[in-house]
Amino acid sequence: QVQLVESGGGSVQPGGSLRLSCVASTTTISRYCMAWFRQAPGKQREAVGAIDSRGLTRSADSVKGLFTISRDNAKNILYLEMNSLKPEDTALYYCAALKDGDYCVVPPLTQSRYPYWGQGTQVTVSS
């Protein structure tokens, strides 16, 4: 069982930046696919992006070039750097983890593949 705890959310003006963190309870986070998802009010949860064991990432088209996912395996932390934030980025942001084999090679963007989830951290973009 892996516990995930997100932090770093808050309120920011349009055009601003935030960095979210997700601390994992396991010391073998390097072996996991890690991902960020978000759920806006009244909408279904959607993928933001994911990262494999080597640090290679996949991103949703809506955030490409604006959001960056990274991981620090030594600290068991997943990050989401968000720039040029827009009101439509307002959502509850979740991190998720999946162990699929010894190492993660192609991290999925399908939420049903991820068994471990954090509680979420709220991001509000408003002027």
Short mmCIF file of C-alpha atoms in Angstrom, two decimals:
data_model
loop_
_atom_site.label_atom_id
_atom_site.label_comp_id
_atom_site.label_asym_id
_atom_site.label_seq_id
_atom_site.Cartn_x
_atom_site.Cartn_y
_atom_site.Cartn_z
CA GLN A 1 0.00 0.00 0.00
CA VAL A 2 1.28 3.44 -0.95
CA GLN A 3 0.11 6.65 0.69
CA LEU A 4 0.28 9.84 -1.34
CA VAL A 5 0.00 13.35 0.08
CA GLU A 6 -0.30 16.38 -2.17
CA SER A 7 0.53 19.95 -1.21
CA GLY A 8 1.22 23.30 -2.79
CA GLY A 9 -2.23 24.24 -3.98
CA GLY A 10 -3.74 27.66 -3.42
CA SER A 11 -5.21 30.71 -5.06
CA VAL A 12 -3.37 32.49 -7.83
CA GLN A 13 -4.16 35.14 -10.39
CA PRO A 14 -4.35 34.33 -14.10
CA GLY A 15 -0.88 34.13 -15.57
CA GLY A 16 0.61 33.05 -12.27
CA SER A 17 2.51 29.91 -11.33
CA LEU A 18 2.29 27.19 -8.72
CA ARG A 19 4.28 24.09 -7.92
CA LEU A 20 2.47 21.11 -6.52
CA SER A 21 4.22 18.35 -4.61
CA CYS A 22 3.20 14.79 -3.89
CA VAL A 23 5.07 12.84 -1.22
CA ALA A 24 4.90 9.06 -1.44
CA SER A 25 5.20 6.75 1.56
CA THR A 26 7.23 4.16 -0.33
CA THR A 27 11.02 4.31 -0.69
CA THR A 28 10.80 2.58 -4.06
CA ILE A 29 8.94 5.33 -5.85
CA SER A 30 11.42 5.07 -8.70
CA ARG A 31 9.73 1.84 -9.75
CA TYR A 32 6.29 3.43 -10.01
CA CYS A 33 4.48 5.19 -12.80
CA MET A 34 3.35 8.50 -11.32
CA ALA A 35 0.70 10.81 -12.66
CA TRP A 36 -1.26 13.97 -12.02
CA PHE A 37 -4.99 14.22 -12.60
CA ARG A 38 -7.43 17.05 -11.97
CA GLN A 39 -11.14 17.47 -11.49
CA ALA A 40 -12.86 20.77 -12.08
CA PRO A 41 -16.26 21.53 -10.54
CA GLY A 42 -19.00 19.75 -12.44
CA LYS A 43 -16.55 17.92 -14.69
CA GLN A 44 -15.03 14.49 -14.85
CA ARG A 45 -11.52 13.90 -13.60
CA GLU A 46 -8.96 14.19 -16.39
CA ALA A 47 -5.30 13.40 -16.86
CA VAL A 48 -2.75 16.19 -16.64
CA GLY A 49 0.31 14.06 -17.30
CA ALA A 50 2.46 11.17 -16.17
CA ILE A 51 6.10 10.25 -15.72
CA ASP A 52 8.05 7.01 -16.02
CA SER A 53 10.90 5.69 -13.91
CA ARG A 54 13.52 7.44 -16.04
CA GLY A 55 11.80 10.81 -15.85
CA LEU A 56 10.27 10.78 -19.31
CA THR A 57 6.87 12.42 -19.34
CA ARG A 58 3.57 12.42 -21.16
CA SER A 59 1.25 15.42 -20.97
CA ALA A 60 -2.30 16.19 -21.88
CA ASP A 61 -2.58 18.44 -24.92
CA SER A 62 -4.26 21.14 -22.86
CA VAL A 63 -1.18 21.67 -20.67
CA LYS A 64 1.72 20.91 -23.01
CA GLY A 65 4.37 23.57 -22.77
CA LEU A 66 2.71 25.07 -19.69
CA PHE A 67 2.89 22.35 -17.04
CA THR A 68 5.96 20.26 -16.24
CA ILE A 69 6.03 16.99 -14.34
CA SER A 70 9.18 15.86 -12.58
CA ARG A 71 10.18 13.49 -9.83
CA ASP A 72 12.86 13.26 -7.16
CA ASN A 73 13.22 9.56 -6.49
CA ALA A 74 15.68 10.11 -3.66
CA LYS A 75 13.09 12.18 -1.78
CA ASN A 76 10.07 10.16 -2.92
CA ILE A 77 8.42 13.30 -4.31
CA LEU A 78 6.49 13.98 -7.50
CA TYR A 79 6.16 17.57 -8.71
CA LEU A 80 3.86 19.49 -11.01
CA GLU A 81 5.14 22.90 -12.08
CA MET A 82 2.29 24.98 -13.49
CA ASN A 83 2.90 28.18 -15.41
CA SER A 84 0.66 30.70 -17.19
CA LEU A 85 -2.30 29.50 -15.21
CA LYS A 86 -5.79 30.18 -16.51
CA PRO A 87 -9.17 30.19 -14.77
CA GLU A 88 -9.99 26.92 -16.53
CA ASP A 89 -7.09 25.29 -14.67
CA THR A 90 -9.10 25.67 -11.46
CA ALA A 91 -9.56 22.15 -10.10
CA LEU A 92 -8.72 19.67 -7.40
CA TYR A 93 -5.38 18.16 -8.38
CA TYR A 94 -4.57 14.57 -7.51
CA CYS A 95 -1.41 12.54 -7.76
CA ALA A 96 -1.60 8.82 -8.45
CA ALA A 97 0.79 5.88 -8.50
CA LEU A 98 0.98 2.56 -10.30
CA LYS A 99 3.50 -0.25 -10.02
CA ASP A 100 3.49 -2.14 -13.30
CA GLY A 101 6.50 -4.44 -13.38
CA ASP A 102 9.94 -3.70 -11.99
CA TYR A 103 10.09 -0.25 -13.57
CA CYS A 104 7.69 2.08 -15.29
CA VAL A 105 8.34 2.41 -19.00
CA VAL A 106 5.17 3.87 -20.52
CA PRO A 107 3.07 5.61 -17.87
CA PRO A 108 -0.62 5.45 -18.67
CA LEU A 109 -2.92 8.47 -18.70
CA THR A 110 -5.97 6.37 -17.88
CA GLN A 111 -7.09 6.93 -14.31
CA SER A 112 -8.53 3.45 -13.90
CA ARG A 113 -5.00 2.04 -14.19
CA TYR A 114 -3.86 3.76 -11.00
CA PRO A 115 -4.68 2.03 -7.70
CA TYR A 116 -3.09 4.59 -5.38
CA TRP A 117 -4.37 8.14 -5.00
CA GLY A 118 -3.83 11.15 -2.82
CA GLN A 119 -6.59 13.27 -1.31
CA GLY A 120 -5.99 16.15 -3.68
CA THR A 121 -4.93 19.76 -3.39
CA GLN A 122 -7.09 22.64 -4.57
CA VAL A 123 -5.87 25.08 -7.20
CA THR A 124 -7.97 28.18 -7.83
CA VAL A 125 -7.11 30.62 -10.61
CA SER A 126 -9.05 33.84 -10.36
CA SER A 127 -8.59 37.57 -10.58
#
